[in-house]
Coordinates of C-alpha atoms in Angstrom, one line a residue:
Chain A
X1 CA -21.7 -66.5 8.7
X2 CA -18.8 -68.7 9.3
X3 CA -17.1 -67.5 6.2
X4 CA -16.4 -64.2 7.8
X5 CA -14.6 -65.9 10.6
X6 CA -12.5 -68.1 8.5
X7 CA -9.0 -66.9 8.1
X8 CA -6.6 -68.4 5.6
X9 CA -3.5 -70.0 7.0
X10 CA -1.0 -68.1 5.0
X11 CA 0.2 -64.6 5.3
X12 CA -2.9 -62.6 4.7
X13 CA -5.9 -62.2 6.8
X14 CA -9.2 -61.9 4.9
X15 CA -10.4 -59.7 7.6
X16 CA -13.9 -58.5 7.3
X17 CA -13.6 -55.0 8.7
X18 CA -16.4 -53.6 10.7
X19 CA -19.2 -52.7 8.4
X20 CA -17.9 -53.9 5.1
X21 CA -21.3 -55.3 4.4
X22 CA -21.7 -53.3 1.4
X23 CA -20.7 -55.3 -1.6
X24 CA -17.9 -53.9 -3.6
X25 CA -16.1 -52.5 -0.5
X26 CA -12.5 -53.5 -0.7
X27 CA -11.1 -55.1 2.4
X28 CA -7.9 -53.8 3.9
X29 CA -5.8 -55.4 6.5
X30 CA -2.4 -54.5 7.7
X31 CA -1.2 -57.9 6.9
X32 CA -2.1 -58.1 3.3
X33 CA 0.3 -56.9 0.6
X34 CA -0.8 -53.6 -0.7
X35 CA -3.4 -53.5 -3.4
X36 CA -4.1 -57.1 -3.3
X37 CA -7.7 -56.6 -4.4
X38 CA -9.4 -58.7 -1.8
X39 CA -12.8 -59.9 -2.6
X40 CA -15.6 -58.2 -0.6
X41 CA -17.5 -60.3 1.7
X42 CA -21.2 -61.0 0.9
X43 CA -23.9 -58.9 2.5
X44 CA -25.5 -60.4 5.5
X45 CA -29.3 -60.2 5.7
X46 CA -30.1 -61.0 9.3
X47 CA -31.6 -58.8 11.9
X48 CA -30.3 -55.6 13.2
X49 CA -28.9 -55.8 16.7
X50 CA -27.6 -59.3 16.5
X51 CA -25.4 -58.1 13.6
X52 CA -23.8 -55.4 15.8
X53 CA -23.0 -58.0 18.4
X54 CA -21.7 -60.3 15.8
X55 CA -19.5 -57.6 14.4
X56 CA -18.0 -56.9 17.8
X57 CA -17.4 -60.6 18.4
X58 CA -15.8 -60.9 15.0
X59 CA -13.6 -57.9 15.6
X60 CA -12.4 -59.3 18.8
X61 CA -11.8 -62.7 17.3
X62 CA -9.9 -61.2 14.4
X63 CA -7.9 -59.0 16.7
X64 CA -6.8 -61.9 18.7
X65 CA -5.9 -63.9 15.6
X66 CA -4.1 -60.9 14.1
X67 CA -2.1 -60.6 17.3
X68 CA -1.3 -64.2 17.3
X69 CA -0.2 -64.1 13.7
X70 CA 1.7 -60.9 14.3
X71 CA 3.6 -62.4 17.1
X72 CA 4.3 -65.6 15.1
X73 CA 5.5 -63.5 12.2
X74 CA 7.6 -61.3 14.4
X75 CA 9.3 -64.3 15.9
X76 CA 10.1 -65.7 12.6
X77 CA 11.1 -62.5 10.9
X78 CA 13.6 -61.5 13.5
X79 CA 15.3 -58.2 13.1
X80 CA 13.8 -57.4 9.7
X81 CA 10.4 -56.6 11.1
X82 CA 8.6 -53.6 10.1
X83 CA 8.4 -50.6 12.3
X84 CA 5.2 -50.3 14.2
X85 CA 4.3 -47.1 12.6
X86 CA 4.1 -48.8 9.3
X87 CA 1.1 -50.8 10.5
X88 CA -0.7 -47.6 10.7
X89 CA -4.2 -48.3 9.6
X90 CA -4.5 -49.0 6.0
X91 CA -8.2 -48.9 6.2
X92 CA -10.6 -46.9 4.1
X93 CA -10.6 -43.5 5.4
X94 CA -12.6 -43.8 8.5
X95 CA -16.3 -44.1 8.1
X96 CA -18.0 -47.1 6.8
X97 CA -21.6 -47.3 7.3
X98 CA -23.9 -50.3 7.5
X99 CA -27.2 -49.7 5.9
X100 CA -29.3 -52.5 7.1
X101 CA -33.0 -52.9 6.8
X102 CA -34.7 -52.1 10.0
X103 CA -33.6 -50.0 12.9
X104 CA -29.9 -50.2 13.1
X105 CA -28.4 -46.7 13.5
X106 CA -25.7 -45.6 11.2
X107 CA -22.4 -45.5 12.9
X108 CA -19.0 -44.5 11.9
X109 CA -16.7 -47.4 12.5
X110 CA -13.3 -47.0 14.0
X111 CA -10.4 -47.8 11.7
X112 CA -9.1 -51.3 11.4
X113 CA -7.6 -52.6 14.7
X114 CA -4.0 -51.7 15.1
X115 CA -1.5 -54.2 16.2
X116 CA -0.6 -54.1 19.8
X117 CA 3.0 -53.0 19.2
X118 CA 1.9 -49.8 17.4
X119 CA 2.2 -46.7 19.5
X120 CA -1.2 -45.2 19.4
X121 CA -1.0 -42.3 16.9
X122 CA -4.4 -40.7 16.6
X123 CA -5.1 -41.8 13.1
X124 CA -7.8 -39.3 12.6
X125 CA -5.2 -36.6 12.5
X126 CA -4.1 -36.4 8.8
X127 CA -1.3 -34.2 7.7
X128 CA -3.4 -32.0 5.5
X129 CA -0.6 -32.0 3.0
X130 CA -1.1 -33.8 -0.3
X131 CA 2.0 -34.8 -2.3
X132 CA 1.9 -33.5 -5.9
X133 CA 2.8 -35.8 -8.7
X134 CA 5.8 -34.6 -10.7
X135 CA 6.5 -37.4 -13.1
X136 CA 4.8 -40.5 -14.5
X137 CA 6.7 -43.2 -16.5
X138 CA 4.6 -45.6 -18.6
X139 CA 5.1 -48.2 -21.2
X140 CA 2.9 -49.3 -24.1
X141 CA 3.3 -51.9 -26.9
X142 CA 2.5 -50.6 -30.4
X143 CA 2.3 -54.2 -31.5
X144 CA 4.4 -54.0 -34.7
X145 CA 8.0 -53.7 -35.7
X146 CA 9.1 -50.2 -36.5
X147 CA 11.7 -48.7 -38.8
X148 CA 13.3 -46.1 -36.6
X149 CA 15.1 -44.4 -39.5
X150 CA 11.9 -43.5 -41.4
X151 CA 10.3 -42.4 -38.1
X152 CA 13.3 -40.2 -37.3
X153 CA 13.4 -38.7 -40.8
X154 CA 9.7 -38.0 -41.3
X155 CA 8.4 -37.2 -37.8
X156 CA 8.9 -33.8 -36.2
X157 CA 10.7 -33.4 -32.9
X158 CA 12.4 -36.8 -33.2
X159 CA 16.0 -37.5 -32.6
X160 CA 17.8 -40.8 -33.4
X161 CA 21.4 -41.6 -32.7
X162 CA 21.8 -45.3 -33.2
X163 CA 25.4 -45.1 -32.0
X164 CA 24.4 -43.6 -28.8
X165 CA 21.1 -45.2 -28.0
X166 CA 19.0 -47.6 -30.0
X167 CA 15.7 -45.7 -29.8
X168 CA 14.0 -42.7 -31.3
X169 CA 13.5 -39.9 -28.8
X170 CA 10.3 -38.0 -29.6
X171 CA 8.8 -35.1 -27.8
X172 CA 5.4 -33.5 -27.9
X173 CA 4.3 -30.2 -26.4
X174 CA 0.9 -31.0 -25.0
X175 CA 1.1 -32.8 -22.6
X176 CA 4.8 -32.0 -22.3
X177 CA 6.3 -35.5 -22.5
X178 CA 9.1 -37.4 -24.0
X179 CA 8.9 -40.9 -25.6
X180 CA 11.5 -43.5 -26.3
X181 CA 10.3 -45.6 -29.3
X182 CA 12.1 -48.8 -29.9
X183 CA 12.3 -50.9 -33.1
X184 CA 10.5 -53.8 -31.4
X185 CA 7.4 -51.5 -31.2
X186 CA 7.6 -50.9 -27.5
X187 CA 7.5 -47.4 -26.2
X188 CA 8.3 -45.6 -23.0
X189 CA 6.5 -42.3 -22.2
X190 CA 7.9 -40.0 -19.5
X191 CA 7.3 -36.6 -18.1
X192 CA 3.5 -36.5 -17.7
X193 CA 2.1 -35.1 -14.5
X194 CA -0.9 -37.4 -14.2
X195 CA -2.0 -40.8 -15.2
X196 CA -4.6 -39.5 -17.7
X197 CA -2.1 -37.2 -19.3
X198 CA 0.4 -40.1 -19.6
X199 CA -2.2 -42.2 -21.3
X200 CA -3.2 -39.3 -23.6
X201 CA 0.4 -38.6 -24.5
X202 CA 1.1 -42.2 -25.2
X203 CA -1.9 -42.3 -27.5
X204 CA -0.7 -39.2 -29.3
X205 CA 2.7 -40.8 -29.9
X206 CA 0.9 -43.9 -31.2
X207 CA -1.1 -41.8 -33.5
X208 CA 2.1 -40.1 -34.9
X209 CA 3.6 -43.5 -35.5
X210 CA 0.3 -44.7 -37.1
X211 CA 0.2 -41.6 -39.4
X212 CA 3.7 -42.5 -40.6
X213 CA 2.3 -45.7 -42.0
X214 CA 2.9 -48.3 -39.4
X215 CA 0.0 -50.5 -38.1
X216 CA 0.3 -49.2 -34.6
X217 CA -2.0 -50.5 -31.9
X218 CA -2.2 -49.5 -28.2
X219 CA -1.6 -52.7 -26.3
X220 CA -0.7 -53.1 -22.6
X221 CA -0.5 -49.6 -21.4
X222 CA 1.0 -49.7 -18.0
X223 CA 2.2 -47.1 -15.6
X224 CA 5.6 -48.2 -14.3
X225 CA 6.6 -45.4 -12.0
X226 CA 5.2 -42.4 -10.3
X227 CA 7.1 -39.6 -8.6
X228 CA 5.6 -37.2 -6.1
X229 CA 7.0 -34.4 -4.0
X230 CA 5.8 -32.3 -1.1
X231 CA 6.9 -30.1 1.7
X232 CA 6.3 -30.7 5.4
X233 CA 7.2 -27.0 6.2
X234 CA 9.5 -27.7 9.0
X235 CA 13.2 -28.6 9.2
X236 CA 14.0 -32.2 10.0
X237 CA 16.8 -33.8 12.1
X238 CA 18.1 -36.4 9.7
X239 CA 20.7 -37.7 12.1
X240 CA 17.9 -38.6 14.6
X241 CA 15.9 -40.3 11.9
X242 CA 18.7 -42.5 10.7
X243 CA 19.5 -43.6 14.2
X244 CA 16.0 -44.8 15.0
X245 CA 15.1 -46.2 11.6
X246 CA 18.4 -47.7 10.7
X247 CA 16.9 -50.7 8.9
X248 CA 15.1 -48.4 6.4
X249 CA 17.2 -45.3 6.2
X250 CA 20.5 -44.6 4.5
X251 CA 22.0 -41.2 5.2
X252 CA 25.5 -40.6 3.8
X253 CA 26.2 -36.8 3.5
X254 CA 29.3 -37.6 1.5
X255 CA 27.2 -39.4 -1.1
X256 CA 23.9 -37.5 -1.1
X257 CA 22.6 -34.7 1.0
X258 CA 19.2 -36.3 1.6
X259 CA 18.2 -39.3 3.6
X260 CA 17.0 -42.3 1.5
X261 CA 14.1 -44.0 3.3
X262 CA 13.0 -47.3 1.8
X263 CA 9.5 -47.9 3.1
X264 CA 8.5 -51.5 2.9
X265 CA 4.8 -51.1 2.8
X266 CA 3.9 -49.6 0.5
X267 CA 7.1 -50.2 -1.3
X268 CA 8.2 -46.6 -1.9
X269 CA 11.5 -44.8 -1.7
X270 CA 11.4 -41.4 0.0
X271 CA 14.2 -38.8 -0.3
X272 CA 14.0 -36.7 2.8
X273 CA 15.9 -33.4 3.1
X274 CA 16.9 -31.2 5.9
X275 CA 14.7 -28.4 4.6
X276 CA 11.6 -30.5 5.0
X277 CA 11.1 -31.3 1.3
X278 CA 10.2 -34.9 0.6
X279 CA 10.3 -36.7 -2.7
X280 CA 8.4 -40.0 -3.1
X281 CA 9.1 -42.4 -5.9
X282 CA 8.6 -46.0 -6.9
X283 CA 4.8 -46.1 -6.9
X284 CA 2.6 -47.9 -9.4
X285 CA -0.6 -46.2 -8.3
X286 CA -1.3 -42.8 -6.9
X287 CA -2.6 -44.1 -3.6
X288 CA 0.8 -45.6 -2.7
X289 CA 2.3 -42.1 -2.8
X290 CA -0.4 -40.8 -0.5
X291 CA -0.2 -43.7 1.9
X292 CA 3.6 -43.5 2.1
X293 CA 3.4 -39.9 2.9
X294 CA 0.7 -40.4 5.6
X295 CA 3.0 -43.1 7.1
X296 CA 6.1 -40.9 7.1
X297 CA 4.5 -37.7 8.3
X298 CA 4.1 -38.6 12.0
X299 CA 7.6 -40.0 12.0
X300 CA 9.0 -36.7 10.5
X301 CA 7.0 -34.7 13.0
X302 CA 8.8 -36.5 15.7
X303 CA 12.2 -35.4 14.3
X304 CA 11.3 -31.8 13.8
X305 CA 14.1 -29.4 14.5
X306 CA 13.2 -27.3 17.6
X307 CA 15.6 -24.3 17.0
Chain B
X1 CA 60.0 -107.7 25.6
X2 CA 60.1 -104.1 24.8
X3 CA 63.5 -102.6 24.7
X4 CA 62.3 -99.1 24.7
X5 CA 59.3 -97.2 23.5
X6 CA 58.7 -93.6 22.7
X7 CA 62.3 -93.2 21.5
X8 CA 61.4 -90.7 18.8
X9 CA 62.0 -87.2 20.0
X10 CA 59.1 -85.1 19.2
X11 CA 60.7 -81.9 20.3
X12 CA 61.8 -79.2 18.0
X13 CA 64.2 -80.2 15.3
X14 CA 66.7 -77.5 15.7
X15 CA 68.6 -76.6 18.7
X16 CA 67.1 -73.5 20.1
X17 CA 69.0 -71.3 22.4
X18 CA 66.8 -69.5 24.8
X19 CA 69.0 -66.4 24.8
X20 CA 69.0 -66.1 21.0
X21 CA 66.3 -63.8 20.0
X22 CA 65.8 -65.3 16.6
X23 CA 63.3 -63.5 14.3
X24 CA 61.9 -66.7 13.2
X25 CA 60.8 -69.5 15.4
X26 CA 63.0 -72.4 14.1
X27 CA 60.7 -75.1 15.5
X28 CA 57.8 -74.0 13.3
X29 CA 57.4 -75.8 10.1
X30 CA 55.7 -73.9 7.4
X31 CA 54.6 -70.3 7.1
X32 CA 52.4 -68.6 9.6
X33 CA 49.5 -67.6 7.3
X34 CA 46.3 -67.2 9.1
X35 CA 44.2 -70.1 8.1
X36 CA 41.0 -68.3 9.1
X37 CA 40.9 -66.3 6.0
X38 CA 42.2 -68.8 3.5
X39 CA 39.9 -71.7 4.3
X40 CA 42.7 -73.9 5.5
X41 CA 44.5 -75.1 2.5
X42 CA 47.5 -77.3 3.1
X43 CA 49.3 -76.5 -0.1
X44 CA 53.0 -76.1 -0.6
X45 CA 54.3 -73.2 -2.6
X46 CA 57.8 -73.0 -3.9
X47 CA 58.8 -69.4 -4.1
X48 CA 61.4 -67.9 -6.4
X49 CA 64.8 -68.8 -5.1
X50 CA 67.6 -66.5 -4.2
X51 CA 71.2 -67.2 -4.9
X52 CA 72.9 -68.8 -7.9
X53 CA 71.9 -72.3 -7.4
X54 CA 68.3 -71.7 -8.2
X55 CA 69.0 -70.8 -11.8
X56 CA 69.8 -73.3 -14.5
X57 CA 72.0 -73.0 -17.5
X58 CA 70.1 -70.5 -19.6
X59 CA 69.3 -68.1 -16.8
X60 CA 65.8 -69.4 -16.3
X61 CA 64.9 -70.2 -12.8
X62 CA 64.4 -73.7 -11.8
X63 CA 61.0 -74.6 -10.3
X64 CA 59.4 -71.9 -12.4
X65 CA 55.8 -72.9 -11.9
X66 CA 54.7 -71.6 -8.6
X67 CA 51.3 -73.1 -9.1
X68 CA 48.5 -71.6 -7.0
X69 CA 46.9 -74.7 -5.6
X70 CA 44.0 -72.8 -3.9
X71 CA 42.3 -71.9 -7.2
X72 CA 39.0 -71.6 -5.5
X73 CA 40.2 -68.7 -3.4
X74 CA 42.6 -67.2 -5.8
X75 CA 40.4 -64.2 -6.2
X76 CA 40.2 -63.8 -2.5
X77 CA 43.9 -64.0 -2.0
X78 CA 44.3 -61.4 -4.8
X79 CA 41.9 -59.2 -3.0
X80 CA 43.7 -59.5 0.2
X81 CA 46.9 -58.5 -1.5
X82 CA 45.1 -55.5 -3.0
X83 CA 43.6 -54.5 0.4
X84 CA 47.1 -54.7 1.9
X85 CA 48.5 -52.5 -0.8
X86 CA 45.8 -49.9 -0.4
X87 CA 46.0 -49.9 3.3
X88 CA 49.8 -49.5 3.1
X89 CA 49.5 -46.4 1.0
X90 CA 47.6 -44.6 3.7
X91 CA 49.4 -46.3 6.6
X92 CA 46.4 -48.1 8.1
X93 CA 47.1 -50.2 11.1
X94 CA 46.9 -54.0 11.1
X95 CA 43.5 -54.2 12.9
X96 CA 41.8 -52.2 10.1
X97 CA 43.4 -54.5 7.5
X98 CA 42.2 -57.6 9.4
X99 CA 38.7 -56.2 9.7
X100 CA 38.7 -55.4 6.0
X101 CA 39.8 -58.9 5.2
X102 CA 37.1 -60.4 7.3
X103 CA 34.4 -58.2 5.7
X104 CA 35.6 -59.1 2.3
X105 CA 35.6 -62.8 3.1
X106 CA 32.0 -62.5 4.4
X107 CA 30.9 -60.6 1.3
X108 CA 32.7 -63.0 -1.0
X109 CA 31.2 -66.1 0.6
X110 CA 27.8 -64.7 0.4
X111 CA 28.1 -64.2 -3.3
X112 CA 25.3 -61.6 -3.4
X113 CA 27.7 -59.0 -4.9
X114 CA 29.4 -61.5 -7.2
X115 CA 29.1 -59.4 -10.3
X116 CA 30.9 -56.4 -8.9
X117 CA 34.6 -55.9 -9.4
X118 CA 36.6 -57.4 -6.5
X119 CA 38.6 -54.2 -6.3
X120 CA 35.5 -52.2 -5.8
X121 CA 34.3 -54.5 -3.1
X122 CA 37.7 -54.4 -1.5
X123 CA 37.7 -50.6 -1.5
X124 CA 34.3 -50.5 0.0
X125 CA 35.2 -53.0 2.7
X126 CA 38.2 -50.9 3.5
X127 CA 35.9 -47.9 3.9
X128 CA 33.6 -49.7 6.1
X129 CA 36.4 -51.1 8.3
X130 CA 37.8 -47.6 8.9
X131 CA 34.3 -46.5 9.9
X132 CA 33.7 -49.4 12.2
X133 CA 37.0 -48.9 13.9
X134 CA 36.0 -45.3 14.7
X135 CA 38.5 -43.7 12.4
X136 CA 36.5 -43.0 9.2
X137 CA 38.3 -42.1 6.0
X138 CA 36.4 -40.0 3.5
X139 CA 35.4 -41.6 0.2
X140 CA 37.8 -39.4 -1.6
X141 CA 40.7 -40.6 0.6
X142 CA 39.8 -44.2 -0.3
X143 CA 39.5 -43.2 -4.0
X144 CA 43.0 -41.8 -3.8
X145 CA 44.5 -45.2 -3.1
X146 CA 42.1 -47.2 -5.3
X147 CA 41.5 -47.4 -9.0
X148 CA 37.8 -47.4 -8.5
X149 CA 35.6 -44.3 -8.8
X150 CA 33.9 -42.8 -5.8
X151 CA 30.5 -43.5 -7.4
X152 CA 31.2 -47.2 -7.6
X153 CA 32.7 -47.4 -4.1
X154 CA 29.6 -45.7 -2.8
X155 CA 27.4 -48.1 -4.6
X156 CA 29.3 -51.1 -3.3
X157 CA 29.3 -49.6 0.2
X158 CA 25.5 -49.5 0.3
X159 CA 25.2 -53.0 -1.2
X160 CA 27.6 -54.5 1.3
X161 CA 25.8 -52.9 4.3
X162 CA 22.6 -54.4 2.9
X163 CA 24.2 -57.8 2.3
X164 CA 25.8 -58.1 5.7
X165 CA 22.8 -56.4 7.4
X166 CA 25.0 -54.1 9.4
X167 CA 25.0 -50.3 9.7
X168 CA 27.7 -47.8 10.5
X169 CA 27.7 -44.7 12.7
X170 CA 27.2 -41.3 11.1
X171 CA 30.3 -39.4 10.5
X172 CA 31.0 -36.3 12.7
X173 CA 33.3 -33.4 12.2
X174 CA 35.6 -34.5 15.0
X175 CA 36.5 -37.7 13.3
X176 CA 38.7 -35.9 10.7
X177 CA 40.2 -33.1 12.7
X178 CA 43.4 -34.8 13.9
X179 CA 44.2 -36.1 10.5
X180 CA 43.6 -33.0 8.5
X181 CA 45.3 -30.7 11.1
X182 CA 48.4 -32.8 11.3
X183 CA 48.6 -33.0 7.5
X184 CA 48.5 -29.3 7.4
X185 CA 51.0 -29.0 10.1
X186 CA 48.8 -27.1 12.5
X187 CA 49.7 -27.0 16.2
X188 CA 47.5 -28.8 18.8
X189 CA 45.9 -25.6 20.0
X190 CA 44.6 -24.8 16.5
X191 CA 43.4 -28.4 16.1
X192 CA 41.5 -28.2 19.4
X193 CA 40.0 -24.9 18.5
X194 CA 38.9 -26.2 15.1
X195 CA 37.3 -29.2 16.7
X196 CA 35.4 -26.9 19.1
X197 CA 34.3 -24.6 16.4
X198 CA 33.0 -27.4 14.2
X199 CA 31.1 -29.0 17.1
X200 CA 29.6 -25.8 18.2
X201 CA 28.6 -24.9 14.6
X202 CA 26.7 -28.2 14.3
X203 CA 25.1 -27.8 17.7
X204 CA 23.9 -24.3 16.9
X205 CA 22.6 -25.6 13.6
X206 CA 24.4 -22.9 11.6
X207 CA 25.2 -25.3 8.8
X208 CA 22.1 -27.4 8.1
X209 CA 22.5 -30.0 5.3
X210 CA 26.2 -29.4 4.9
X211 CA 28.5 -32.4 4.7
X212 CA 30.6 -32.8 8.0
X213 CA 33.7 -32.7 5.9
X214 CA 32.9 -29.3 4.5
X215 CA 32.1 -28.0 8.0
X216 CA 35.3 -29.4 9.4
X217 CA 37.3 -27.7 6.6
X218 CA 35.6 -24.4 7.2
X219 CA 36.3 -24.7 10.9
X220 CA 39.9 -25.5 10.3
X221 CA 40.1 -22.4 8.0
X222 CA 38.6 -20.2 10.7
X223 CA 40.8 -21.5 13.4
X224 CA 44.0 -21.3 11.4
X225 CA 43.2 -17.8 10.2
X226 CA 42.8 -16.7 13.9
X227 CA 46.1 -18.2 14.8
X228 CA 49.6 -17.6 13.7
X229 CA 49.6 -20.5 11.3
X230 CA 47.3 -19.2 8.5
X231 CA 46.3 -21.7 5.9
X232 CA 44.6 -20.8 2.6
X233 CA 41.3 -22.3 1.5
X234 CA 43.1 -24.0 -1.3
X235 CA 45.5 -25.8 1.0
X236 CA 42.8 -26.9 3.3
X237 CA 40.7 -27.9 0.3
X238 CA 43.5 -30.0 -1.1
X239 CA 44.0 -31.9 2.2
X240 CA 40.3 -32.4 2.9
X241 CA 39.2 -33.2 -0.6
X242 CA 36.8 -30.3 -0.6
X243 CA 36.5 -27.6 -3.2
X244 CA 37.6 -24.2 -2.0
X245 CA 34.2 -22.7 -3.0
X246 CA 32.6 -25.3 -0.7
X247 CA 34.8 -24.1 2.2
X248 CA 33.8 -20.6 1.3
X249 CA 30.1 -21.4 1.4
X250 CA 30.4 -23.1 4.8
X251 CA 32.7 -20.4 6.1
X252 CA 30.1 -17.8 5.2
X253 CA 27.5 -19.6 7.3
X254 CA 29.7 -19.8 10.4
X255 CA 31.3 -16.4 10.1
X256 CA 28.5 -14.3 11.5
X257 CA 28.7 -16.0 14.9
X258 CA 32.4 -16.6 14.9
X259 CA 32.9 -15.0 18.4
X260 CA 30.7 -17.6 20.0
X261 CA 32.3 -20.5 18.2
X262 CA 35.8 -20.2 19.5
X263 CA 36.8 -22.0 22.7
X264 CA 37.0 -19.6 25.7
X265 CA 40.7 -20.1 26.3
X266 CA 41.8 -19.5 22.8
X267 CA 44.8 -17.2 22.2
X268 CA 44.0 -15.1 19.2
X269 CA 46.8 -14.1 16.9
X270 CA 44.2 -12.3 14.7
X271 CA 41.2 -11.1 16.6
X272 CA 37.7 -12.2 15.6
X273 CA 36.7 -9.0 13.9
X274 CA 39.8 -9.1 11.7
X275 CA 39.0 -12.6 10.4
X276 CA 38.8 -12.6 6.6
X277 CA 35.3 -12.1 5.3
X278 CA 34.6 -13.9 2.0

């Protein structure tokens, strides 16, 4: 029981959100770095009503501690604090249920407590817009040295210009992707529209290389970058946005027509245009794109052009 | 017993006449360099002499080695010289040059942009200084006096803002009006009209997403075409650093509501309906 109340001294709070009694439920906290993979807390097997009271007490205790930590962090971090809106609840989307033996009613828990500085945006109101993934960049190690000349000569759809670039550029039609294959055996695969497609395409390239006689393996497949885009369907006042979010935004019409918004958490770069189109990039997992968009959407709504 | 103390005269060495308006202050010893920027080196530099006595038999100058003692800041001094040259080419006042020097010094001491070419940093500092003083210059104008490409100046600009944790105000159409109009030789009336047109066009959101420079150029075109001093798109494009097709695009956006954009007291040489339609 006391485990739940213990909070480590360093940056993160191992908060036990309300109702994360089910094992395997990942814990989120506004303070933890994204995707830290916190260990779930063990299930408590005590009686019903006391658990509810305990949860409430725990919530309050954690809120206070979060607030105290928040303030301490704010004081130390000075001007480079994150905007309140970014502390928008990171929690699992809304309803966690406690299934306890006995007579506790199921209840939908509210989302993780917001920090006191956050203006209360009703977090139940989602944008209803889902960013579409446009490009995935992934790398894989084929595990053996390759002779690029033979690959270029024998493979179809391969180009190799050693004077221009030190890799073979190979393309396949399904999924429509391009791969850069280096002589060390490492390969970069770009152009896929989903994680699965990227993995499939990388496997296809590895098979091509294997069929050419190299002992190719498929080691350390990792998605390095994901790009998504969406449309908020209303024009945006970029000048207003750059004024209020100066620390994160860069808007130089002479250099680029869009506003470059570098969100800290999750670490995503968004290109926001006057027309309302938004491009999100820099994600390692799909959820980061979705979260970043959910974070930016209320901000953009505030800068909607009224005419 | 003491015969006399304090007999050494600590006043100025030369006789100074109060009515003589000498350019130099003869009581000063040493050059009036600002020590703020150089880190206070107390070195002596022997400059190349003038006159016959400074050359020895073979025509070589005596005291050839003007050794730069401040080797640690040699790059900085070089940069200051470069900044001064660039600023001189576009006649920037001393306060902008001083601000630029200060910015460069801060960036140089921070060492976060150490890998970048000093000239690029200097050009970007010049750009930022103009912005901070309220008289922004376009990137293209800075490019014209620097050997660095616009892309590199833009990159360094963003890096410097991040390194110094500052920000600059957004550019507006009015910032460039007086400069462009005087370079084109347009009278004050036309300049005021163009300023009004550009401001109104932005307020009415006729040109969303267009660079303020392009909107300013289009406004100048419209104002000049309505006055006696008509300027072609090419001329305006040359001065503003904007392609004439870009002026055409922005002009097409503001043309439909031209009547509302002109200031109420404007004297039309060519009426609004006779304005060129591109």
